[in-house]
Coordinates of C-alpha atoms in Angstrom, one line a residue:
M1 CA 0.0 0.0 0.0
E2 CA 1.3 3.4 -0.9
S3 CA 2.3 5.6 2.0
K4 CA 0.3 8.7 2.8
K5 CA 1.8 12.1 2.2
L6 CA 3.5 13.7 5.2
P7 CA 1.7 17.0 6.1
V8 CA 4.5 19.6 6.4
G9 CA 2.9 23.0 7.0
I10 CA -0.7 21.7 6.6
D11 CA -2.8 23.3 9.4
S12 CA -6.2 22.7 7.9
F13 CA -7.9 19.6 9.4
E14 CA -10.3 19.3 6.5
K15 CA -7.5 19.5 3.8
L16 CA -5.4 17.0 5.8
R17 CA -8.2 14.5 5.9
R18 CA -9.7 15.0 2.5
E19 CA -6.4 14.8 0.7
D20 CA -5.3 11.7 2.6
F21 CA -2.3 13.1 4.5
Y22 CA -0.8 11.2 7.4
Y23 CA -2.6 12.1 10.6
I24 CA -1.7 11.4 14.2
D25 CA -5.1 11.3 15.9
K26 CA -5.6 14.1 18.4
T27 CA -9.4 14.0 18.4
G28 CA -9.3 13.0 22.0
L29 CA -9.0 16.7 22.7
I30 CA -12.7 17.1 21.6
R31 CA -13.7 14.4 24.1
D32 CA -11.7 15.9 27.0
L33 CA -12.8 19.4 26.2
L34 CA -16.5 18.4 26.4
N35 CA -16.1 16.2 29.5
N36 CA -14.1 18.8 31.4
W37 CA -16.2 21.7 30.2
G38 CA -15.0 25.2 30.6
E39 CA -16.8 28.2 29.1
V40 CA -13.6 30.0 28.0
N41 CA -10.6 27.7 27.6
L42 CA -7.0 28.9 27.0
F43 CA -4.3 26.5 25.8
T44 CA -0.7 27.8 26.0
R45 CA 1.9 25.8 24.1
P46 CA 5.2 26.6 22.3
R47 CA 4.9 27.4 18.6
R48 CA 4.8 24.5 16.1
F49 CA 3.1 22.1 18.5
G50 CA -0.1 21.6 16.5
K51 CA -2.3 24.4 18.1
T52 CA -3.7 25.6 14.8
L53 CA -4.4 22.2 13.4
N54 CA -6.2 21.3 16.6
M55 CA -8.3 24.5 16.3
S56 CA -9.1 23.6 12.7
M57 CA -10.2 20.2 13.9
L58 CA -12.5 21.7 16.5
K59 CA -14.1 23.9 13.8
S60 CA -14.6 20.8 11.5
F61 CA -16.3 18.9 14.4
F62 CA -18.6 21.5 15.9
E63 CA -19.7 23.6 12.9
I64 CA -23.2 23.2 11.4
G65 CA -22.9 21.4 8.2
A66 CA -19.8 19.4 9.3
D67 CA -18.6 16.6 7.1
K68 CA -18.8 13.7 9.6
T69 CA -16.8 11.5 7.4
L70 CA -13.7 13.5 8.2
F71 CA -13.7 11.8 11.6
D72 CA -14.3 8.2 10.4
G73 CA -11.9 5.8 12.2
L74 CA -10.7 8.5 14.6
L75 CA -10.9 8.3 18.4
I76 CA -13.8 10.7 18.8
S77 CA -16.0 8.6 16.5
Q78 CA -16.1 6.0 19.3
E79 CA -17.7 8.5 21.6
T80 CA -21.2 8.0 20.0
A81 CA -23.1 10.0 22.6
L82 CA -20.9 13.0 22.4
C83 CA -20.9 12.9 18.6
E84 CA -24.7 12.7 18.5
E85 CA -25.0 15.7 20.9
Y86 CA -22.3 18.0 19.6
M87 CA -21.0 17.1 16.1
G88 CA -22.2 19.6 13.5
K89 CA -24.6 21.3 15.9
F90 CA -23.1 24.8 16.4
P91 CA -22.3 27.9 14.4
V92 CA -18.5 28.5 14.7
V93 CA -16.5 31.7 14.5
F94 CA -12.8 31.0 13.9
V95 CA -10.2 33.7 13.7
S96 CA -6.4 33.4 13.8
L97 CA -4.5 36.5 15.0
K98 CA -1.2 35.2 13.7
G99 CA -1.1 37.8 11.0
V100 CA -1.8 40.9 13.1
D101 CA 1.5 42.8 12.7
G102 CA 2.6 46.2 11.5
L103 CA 5.2 48.9 12.3
T104 CA 2.4 51.1 13.6
F105 CA -0.8 50.6 15.5
E106 CA -2.8 51.7 12.5
D107 CA -1.1 49.1 10.3
A108 CA -1.8 46.3 12.9
Y109 CA -5.3 47.5 13.4
G110 CA -5.9 47.3 9.7
M111 CA -4.6 43.7 9.6
L112 CA -7.0 42.8 12.5
R113 CA -9.9 44.4 10.7
R114 CA -9.1 42.4 7.5
I115 CA -8.9 39.1 9.5
I116 CA -12.3 39.7 11.2
R117 CA -13.8 40.9 7.9
A118 CA -12.7 37.7 6.3
E119 CA -14.5 35.6 8.9
V120 CA -17.6 37.8 8.7
S121 CA -17.5 37.2 4.9
R122 CA -17.7 33.5 5.6
H123 CA -21.1 34.1 7.0
Q124 CA -22.5 36.3 4.2
Y125 CA -25.7 34.3 4.3
L126 CA -26.7 36.3 7.4
R127 CA -27.4 39.3 5.1
D128 CA -30.4 37.3 3.7
S129 CA -31.6 35.8 6.9
E130 CA -35.3 36.3 7.6
R131 CA -34.6 35.9 11.3
I132 CA -32.4 39.1 11.5
S133 CA -34.0 42.5 11.5
R134 CA -33.0 45.3 9.1
E135 CA -31.3 47.3 11.9
E136 CA -29.2 44.2 12.9
K137 CA -28.2 43.7 9.3
E138 CA -27.0 47.3 9.2
A139 CA -24.9 46.6 12.3
F140 CA -23.6 43.5 10.5
E141 CA -22.6 45.7 7.5
E142 CA -20.8 48.1 9.9
I143 CA -18.3 45.5 10.8
F144 CA -16.7 46.2 7.5
G145 CA -16.3 49.8 8.6
A146 CA -13.1 51.4 9.9
K147 CA -14.0 52.4 13.4
A148 CA -12.2 50.7 16.3
E149 CA -15.4 50.3 18.3
D150 CA -17.0 48.3 15.5
I151 CA -14.1 45.9 15.6
E152 CA -14.3 45.6 19.4
D153 CA -17.9 44.5 19.3
S154 CA -17.6 42.5 16.1
L155 CA -17.1 39.0 17.5
R156 CA -20.0 39.4 20.0
L157 CA -22.2 40.8 17.3
L158 CA -21.4 38.0 14.9
S159 CA -22.2 35.5 17.7
Q160 CA -25.6 37.2 18.3
L161 CA -26.6 37.2 14.6
L162 CA -25.6 33.5 14.3
Y163 CA -27.7 32.7 17.3
Q164 CA -30.7 34.5 15.9
H165 CA -30.2 32.7 12.5
Y166 CA -29.7 29.2 13.9
G167 CA -31.3 29.4 17.3
Q168 CA -28.0 28.0 18.7
K169 CA -25.2 29.6 20.6
T170 CA -21.8 30.1 19.0
V171 CA -18.5 28.3 19.4
L172 CA -15.7 30.9 19.3
L173 CA -12.2 29.8 18.4
I174 CA -9.3 32.4 18.6
D175 CA -5.9 31.1 17.5
E176 CA -2.6 32.7 18.4
Y177 CA -4.3 35.3 20.6
D178 CA -1.0 36.7 21.9
V179 CA 0.7 37.5 18.6
P180 CA -0.8 41.1 18.3
L181 CA 0.6 41.9 21.8
D182 CA 4.0 40.4 21.0
K183 CA 4.3 42.4 17.8
A184 CA 2.9 45.6 19.4
F185 CA 5.5 45.4 22.2
H186 CA 8.4 45.1 19.8
H187 CA 7.1 47.9 17.6
G188 CA 6.2 50.4 20.3
Y189 CA 2.4 50.5 20.4
Y190 CA 1.7 48.0 23.1
R191 CA -0.6 50.1 25.2
E192 CA -2.9 50.8 22.3
M193 CA -3.0 47.1 21.3
V194 CA -3.8 46.0 24.8
A195 CA -6.7 48.4 25.0
L196 CA -8.1 47.1 21.6
I197 CA -7.6 43.4 22.5
R198 CA -9.1 43.9 26.0
G199 CA -12.2 45.5 24.4
L200 CA -12.5 42.8 21.7
F201 CA -12.1 39.9 24.2
G202 CA -14.2 41.6 26.9
Q203 CA -17.2 41.8 24.5
A204 CA -16.7 38.4 23.0
L205 CA -15.9 36.4 26.1
K206 CA -17.3 38.2 29.2
T207 CA -20.5 39.9 28.1
N208 CA -21.5 37.5 25.3
E209 CA -24.8 35.7 26.2
Y210 CA -24.7 34.0 22.8
L211 CA -21.5 32.1 23.5
Q212 CA -21.7 28.3 23.9
F213 CA -18.0 28.1 24.7
A214 CA -14.6 29.5 23.5
V215 CA -11.2 28.1 22.9
L216 CA -8.1 30.3 22.7
T217 CA -4.5 29.3 22.0
G218 CA -1.2 31.1 22.3
C219 CA 2.5 30.7 23.3
L220 CA 2.5 33.0 26.4
R221 CA 0.0 33.2 29.2
V222 CA -0.6 36.9 29.3
A223 CA -1.5 38.2 32.8
K224 CA -5.2 38.2 33.4
E225 CA -5.3 41.8 34.5
S226 CA -3.8 42.8 31.1
I227 CA -6.5 41.7 28.7
F228 CA -8.8 39.3 30.6
T229 CA -10.0 41.7 33.3
G230 CA -13.1 40.5 35.0
L231 CA -13.3 37.2 33.1
N232 CA -14.3 34.7 35.8
N233 CA -15.3 31.8 33.5
F234 CA -11.6 31.3 32.5
D235 CA -10.0 27.8 32.3
V236 CA -6.3 28.1 31.6
N237 CA -4.3 25.0 30.5
S238 CA -0.5 25.6 30.4
I239 CA 2.4 23.3 29.8
V240 CA 2.6 22.2 33.4
D241 CA -1.1 21.1 33.6
A242 CA -1.9 17.4 33.3
R243 CA -5.2 17.7 31.5
Y244 CA -4.9 17.6 27.7
D245 CA -1.1 16.8 28.1
E246 CA -0.9 14.4 25.2
H247 CA -3.1 16.4 22.8
F248 CA -0.3 18.8 21.7
G249 CA 2.9 17.3 20.4
F250 CA 3.7 13.7 19.5
T251 CA 4.2 11.0 22.2
N252 CA 7.1 8.5 21.9
Q253 CA 4.6 5.7 20.8
E254 CA 3.2 8.0 18.1
V255 CA 6.6 8.8 16.7
L256 CA 7.7 5.1 16.7
Q257 CA 4.5 4.2 14.9
L258 CA 5.2 6.9 12.3
L259 CA 8.7 5.8 11.7
S260 CA 7.5 2.2 11.4
D261 CA 4.8 3.2 8.9
Y262 CA 7.5 4.7 6.6
G263 CA 10.2 2.1 7.2
L264 CA 12.4 4.6 9.1
D265 CA 12.7 2.6 12.4
E266 CA 16.5 2.8 12.4
H267 CA 16.3 6.6 12.9
A268 CA 14.4 6.4 16.2
A269 CA 17.4 7.2 18.4
E270 CA 18.5 10.3 16.5
M271 CA 14.8 11.5 16.2
K272 CA 14.6 11.2 20.0
A273 CA 17.9 12.9 20.7
W274 CA 17.1 15.9 18.5
Y275 CA 13.4 16.5 18.8
D276 CA 12.1 14.8 22.0
G277 CA 12.5 16.0 25.6
Y278 CA 9.5 18.3 26.1
R279 CA 7.2 17.7 29.0
F280 CA 3.6 18.9 29.1
G281 CA 1.9 17.9 32.4
Y282 CA 3.0 14.3 32.9
A283 CA 3.5 13.5 29.2
D284 CA 6.9 13.5 27.4
V285 CA 6.4 14.7 23.8
Y286 CA 8.3 15.5 20.6
C287 CA 7.9 18.6 18.5
P288 CA 5.6 17.6 15.7
W289 CA 7.0 20.1 13.2
D290 CA 10.5 18.6 13.6
V291 CA 9.3 15.0 13.4
I292 CA 7.3 15.5 10.2
N293 CA 10.1 17.6 8.6
Y294 CA 12.9 15.2 9.4
A295 CA 10.8 12.1 8.4
K296 CA 10.1 13.8 5.0
K297 CA 13.8 14.6 4.5
L298 CA 14.7 10.9 5.3
L299 CA 12.2 9.7 2.7
A300 CA 14.0 11.8 0.1
D301 CA 17.5 11.1 1.3
P302 CA 18.1 8.1 3.8
K303 CA 21.4 9.7 4.7
A304 CA 19.9 13.1 5.7
R305 CA 21.2 14.4 9.0
P306 CA 18.9 16.0 11.7
Q307 CA 18.4 19.7 11.3
A308 CA 17.1 22.5 13.4
F309 CA 13.7 22.8 11.8
W310 CA 11.8 24.3 14.7
I311 CA 14.5 26.8 15.5
N312 CA 14.7 28.0 11.9
T313 CA 11.0 28.9 11.7
S314 CA 11.6 32.2 13.5
G315 CA 14.3 34.2 15.3
N316 CA 15.7 33.3 18.6
D317 CA 15.9 36.8 20.2
L318 CA 14.8 35.4 23.6
V319 CA 17.9 33.3 23.9
K320 CA 20.0 36.1 22.6
D321 CA 18.6 38.5 25.2
F322 CA 19.1 35.9 27.9
V323 CA 22.7 35.3 27.1
D324 CA 23.4 39.0 26.6
V325 CA 22.2 40.0 30.1
A326 CA 23.6 37.0 32.0
D327 CA 25.7 37.8 35.0
A328 CA 28.3 35.5 36.5
T329 CA 25.8 33.3 38.3
T330 CA 23.5 33.0 35.2
Q331 CA 26.6 32.2 33.0
D332 CA 27.4 29.3 35.3
E333 CA 23.7 28.1 35.1
I334 CA 23.7 28.3 31.3
E335 CA 26.9 26.3 31.2
R336 CA 25.3 23.6 33.3
L337 CA 22.2 23.6 31.0
V338 CA 24.4 23.2 28.0
A339 CA 26.2 20.3 29.7
G340 CA 22.9 18.5 30.1
E341 CA 22.2 19.4 33.8
A342 CA 19.1 21.0 35.3
V343 CA 18.8 24.2 37.2
E344 CA 16.1 25.0 39.8
K345 CA 14.1 28.1 39.3
K346 CA 10.9 29.9 40.4
V347 CA 8.7 30.3 37.3
R348 CA 6.0 32.9 36.6
L349 CA 3.5 31.3 34.3
E350 CA 1.6 34.7 33.9
L351 CA 3.4 37.8 32.6
T352 CA 2.7 40.9 30.6
Y353 CA 5.1 41.6 27.7
P354 CA 6.7 44.7 29.4
E355 CA 7.6 42.5 32.3
I356 CA 9.6 40.0 30.3
K357 CA 12.8 42.0 30.2
E358 CA 12.4 43.5 33.6
S359 CA 14.5 40.8 35.3
I360 CA 16.5 37.7 34.4
D361 CA 14.0 35.7 36.4
N362 CA 11.2 36.6 34.0
L363 CA 13.4 35.6 31.1
W364 CA 13.9 32.2 32.7
S365 CA 10.1 32.0 32.8
V366 CA 9.5 32.9 29.2
L367 CA 12.2 30.5 28.0
F368 CA 10.3 27.8 29.8
T369 CA 6.8 28.6 28.5
T370 CA 8.0 29.1 24.9
G371 CA 9.8 25.7 24.7
Y372 CA 13.5 26.7 24.9
L373 CA 13.5 25.0 28.3
T374 CA 11.4 22.2 29.8
Y375 CA 11.1 20.7 33.2
T376 CA 11.9 17.4 34.9
E377 CA 10.0 17.9 38.1
Q378 CA 8.4 20.5 40.4
T379 CA 9.9 20.8 43.9
E380 CA 7.9 21.0 47.2
D381 CA 8.4 24.8 47.3
G382 CA 6.9 25.2 43.8
S383 CA 10.1 25.7 41.9
Y384 CA 10.8 23.9 38.6
K385 CA 13.9 21.9 37.6
L386 CA 14.6 23.3 34.2
R387 CA 16.7 21.8 31.4
I388 CA 17.3 22.1 27.7
P389 CA 15.0 19.6 26.0
N390 CA 17.1 18.2 23.2
R391 CA 20.0 18.7 20.8
E392 CA 18.2 21.1 18.5
V393 CA 17.6 23.6 21.2
R394 CA 21.0 23.1 22.7
E395 CA 22.4 24.2 19.4
V396 CA 20.6 27.5 19.7
F397 CA 22.2 28.2 23.1
V398 CA 25.6 27.2 21.8
L399 CA 25.2 29.5 18.8
Q400 CA 24.1 32.5 20.8
I401 CA 26.8 31.9 23.4
Q402 CA 29.4 31.8 20.6
E403 CA 28.1 35.0 19.2
W404 CA 28.1 36.6 22.7
F405 CA 31.7 35.5 23.2
K406 CA 32.8 37.0 19.8
K407 CA 31.1 40.3 20.6
S408 CA 32.6 40.3 24.1
M409 CA 36.1 39.7 22.8
A410 CA 35.6 42.4 20.0
K411 CA 34.5 44.9 22.6
D412 CA 37.5 44.3 24.9
R413 CA 40.5 43.4 22.8
Q414 CA 43.0 44.1 25.6
P415 CA 43.1 40.6 27.2
T416 CA 43.3 38.9 23.8
Q417 CA 46.2 41.2 22.7
A418 CA 48.0 40.6 26.0
F419 CA 47.6 36.8 25.5
C420 CA 49.0 36.9 21.9
R421 CA 51.8 39.2 23.0
A422 CA 52.9 36.7 25.7
L423 CA 52.8 33.9 23.1
L424 CA 55.1 35.8 20.8
E425 CA 57.5 36.5 23.6
G426 CA 57.7 32.9 24.7
D427 CA 56.2 33.8 28.1
A428 CA 54.1 30.7 28.9
E429 CA 53.2 31.9 32.4
N430 CA 51.7 35.1 31.3
A431 CA 50.0 33.4 28.3
S432 CA 48.4 31.0 30.8
N433 CA 47.3 33.8 33.1
E434 CA 45.8 35.9 30.3
L435 CA 44.0 32.9 28.8
N436 CA 42.6 31.9 32.2
A437 CA 41.3 35.5 32.7
I438 CA 39.6 35.3 29.3
M439 CA 38.0 32.0 30.0
S440 CA 36.8 32.9 33.5
G441 CA 34.5 35.5 32.0
M442 CA 33.0 33.4 29.3
I443 CA 30.1 31.0 29.1
S444 CA 31.5 27.6 28.1
V445 CA 29.6 25.6 25.4
L446 CA 31.5 22.5 26.3
D447 CA 29.4 19.4 26.8
T448 CA 31.0 17.5 29.7
K449 CA 29.6 14.2 28.4
A450 CA 31.6 14.6 25.2
R451 CA 34.7 12.5 24.4
D452 CA 38.0 14.1 25.1
A453 CA 38.7 14.6 21.4
Q454 CA 35.5 16.6 21.1
K455 CA 36.5 18.7 24.1
E456 CA 39.9 19.4 22.5
N457 CA 38.0 20.6 19.4
F458 CA 36.1 23.1 21.5
Y459 CA 39.3 24.6 23.0
H460 CA 40.9 24.4 19.5
G461 CA 38.1 26.6 18.2
L462 CA 38.4 29.0 21.1
L463 CA 42.1 29.5 20.5
L464 CA 41.6 30.0 16.8
G465 CA 39.1 32.8 17.5
L466 CA 41.5 34.6 19.8
L467 CA 44.6 34.2 17.5
R468 CA 42.8 35.4 14.4
S469 CA 42.2 38.8 16.1
I470 CA 45.9 39.5 15.1
A471 CA 45.6 40.7 11.6
D472 CA 49.2 40.1 10.5
W473 CA 49.4 36.5 11.8
K474 CA 48.8 33.7 9.3
I475 CA 47.0 31.0 11.2
L476 CA 47.0 27.4 10.0
S477 CA 44.7 24.9 11.6
N478 CA 45.2 21.1 11.5
A479 CA 47.9 21.7 8.9
E480 CA 50.1 18.8 7.6
A481 CA 53.5 19.2 9.3
G482 CA 56.4 16.7 9.9
E483 CA 54.9 13.3 10.5
G484 CA 51.3 14.3 11.2
F485 CA 48.9 17.3 11.5
S486 CA 49.7 20.1 13.9
D487 CA 46.8 21.6 15.8
I488 CA 47.8 25.3 15.2
I489 CA 50.7 26.9 13.4
I490 CA 51.3 30.6 13.5
E491 CA 53.4 32.5 10.9
P492 CA 53.9 36.1 11.8
R493 CA 54.2 38.2 8.6
R494 CA 56.3 41.0 10.3
N495 CA 58.9 38.5 11.5
L496 CA 59.7 36.0 8.7
N497 CA 62.2 34.1 10.8
M498 CA 59.8 33.2 13.6
G499 CA 57.0 30.6 13.9
I500 CA 54.8 29.2 16.6
V501 CA 53.5 25.6 17.0
I502 CA 50.6 24.9 19.4
E503 CA 49.4 21.4 20.5
I504 CA 46.2 21.3 22.5
K505 CA 45.2 18.7 25.1
Y506 CA 42.3 18.1 27.4
A507 CA 43.0 17.3 31.0
P508 CA 40.4 15.2 32.9
T509 CA 41.2 17.0 36.2
F510 CA 42.8 20.3 37.2
R511 CA 45.7 18.3 38.7
A512 CA 46.4 16.6 35.4
L513 CA 47.1 19.9 33.5
D514 CA 50.9 19.5 33.9
E515 CA 50.9 16.0 32.6
A516 CA 48.7 17.0 29.6
C517 CA 51.1 19.8 28.8
A518 CA 54.1 17.4 28.8
K519 CA 52.3 15.1 26.5
A520 CA 51.5 17.9 24.1
M521 CA 55.2 19.0 24.0
E522 CA 56.3 15.4 23.6
Q523 CA 54.0 15.0 20.6
I524 CA 55.3 18.2 18.9
K525 CA 58.8 16.9 19.1
A526 CA 58.1 13.3 18.3
R527 CA 56.2 14.2 15.1
R528 CA 58.5 17.0 14.2
Y529 CA 55.7 19.6 13.7
G530 CA 58.3 22.4 13.4
E531 CA 59.6 21.0 10.1
R532 CA 56.9 22.8 8.1
L533 CA 58.1 26.2 9.5
R534 CA 61.7 25.4 8.8
E535 CA 60.8 24.5 5.2
D536 CA 59.5 28.0 4.9
G537 CA 62.8 29.4 6.2
R538 CA 61.6 30.1 9.8
E539 CA 64.3 29.1 12.3
D540 CA 63.1 30.8 15.5
I541 CA 60.4 28.4 16.4
L542 CA 58.4 28.4 19.7
A543 CA 56.5 25.2 20.7
Y544 CA 53.6 25.5 23.1
G545 CA 51.8 22.7 24.8
I546 CA 48.5 24.0 26.2
A547 CA 46.2 21.9 28.3
F548 CA 42.6 22.7 29.4
N549 CA 40.3 21.6 32.1
K550 CA 36.9 23.3 32.2
K551 CA 37.7 27.0 32.5
R552 CA 41.3 26.5 33.5
C553 CA 44.4 26.1 31.4
K554 CA 48.2 25.8 31.6
A555 CA 50.8 26.4 28.9
V556 CA 54.4 25.3 28.6
C557 CA 56.9 26.6 26.0
E558 CA 60.2 25.5 24.5
R559 CA 62.3 26.7 21.6
L560 CA 62.7 24.0 19.0

């Protein structure tokens, strides 16, 4: 049997089911939503975890005129009583605020108006309804106008007219509710957007007697006093809540089944290492966007390597901001995270956007709620043990840390120049001191679980970055020399008679630094790394053995 298409970027449930795409059944969300019943339900999850597809599924299930065959063979079809009572029985209003953006409030408001107008246009039949008065039809037409107050009442008014037409209350679905606030905060019109969204939601969710129930989704749980003032019928489900925990994201069993269905079982370990590791409630889940994208890549190229699919769908300014403002304590905590450890933090699940950058503690909270960190457990005092979920996200931290380190070195070139000057003078003690000072102020990206050779690669890269700050030094890395390949060779252009050979070693403990330096020097001599420099006419050759352990190093120097 031919395999179904993998749905990369398909967030329409109807299209996914009609066109026979592969679907991991999340219709249990409908059952749990009805059994747990909340009048206004907010689900907060990181981006790319299936929120929009689930909202589209809810629309397809509840809306009058629903195609019931879309749910054939799915979990919800086994709930015959619920299907009989709810499937295809309600008018549905469905708006996604994902596109509400603009450099000015007027631009963003215009986008919001177009989005609402598009949903109103989907219910054009109300213009001809005999159950709606002429005055009400005129109000319906005014939704297409340009006044802010018309938009603020638009969703409530549409619910009212749908109720009058069908005699049935409305299901209201609002996807990506927090995007307008996020964009407004970054573009400088946050206060105006908060007022607009507060008015829109207040009318639609708080004073709407024609509402059956509402579902909202977003990434961040915006503080209630910001836009949900006075909303007492509010049921919030965040990433730490056990209810609905398996309905967003793929479980391990679901991923293994997908891999089996496409003959990709041998890639289970790398799929898990790169894209698993998130925890919602009590469920461990994978990022669906990553799983589907990587599986599709593998079908086209069985040798394809894992990529950072989730990370590449938007910028990573949060991690950048976090690393940029890190103090010495936070630097140490980031280093532990990158090494695979957990750090214990108090987390605020409710924030307003202006509060995010007010403190490093709030940035920890937002990194957690947006998926850059996950948690292993909650402590008795209410703190969370946070960690990086997988290799994909770890790469983001490593990349931002490296960028931070480059900027830090560029900003203060004095320590780097002092280190290079000591190297040139054959002063191993001062070279060690300057390098130790540089490393003490940096955030290590070294994974302590890596093999020693990989650790040496890290320090190799660190040294190359420092040495290349000297414009007139020719730097050769892993160059063929003598009877092997030297780690680093330096050829100063202003002194054609001089050259430097550097061999790098990793020491498993601080006390082993001396021994590692000795081994490095022995290797330089035994493999005659200086021969390459002599062949170029350089006779004054300094050999350095430099050993590293965590943020400490030691250098020894001899003239060859």
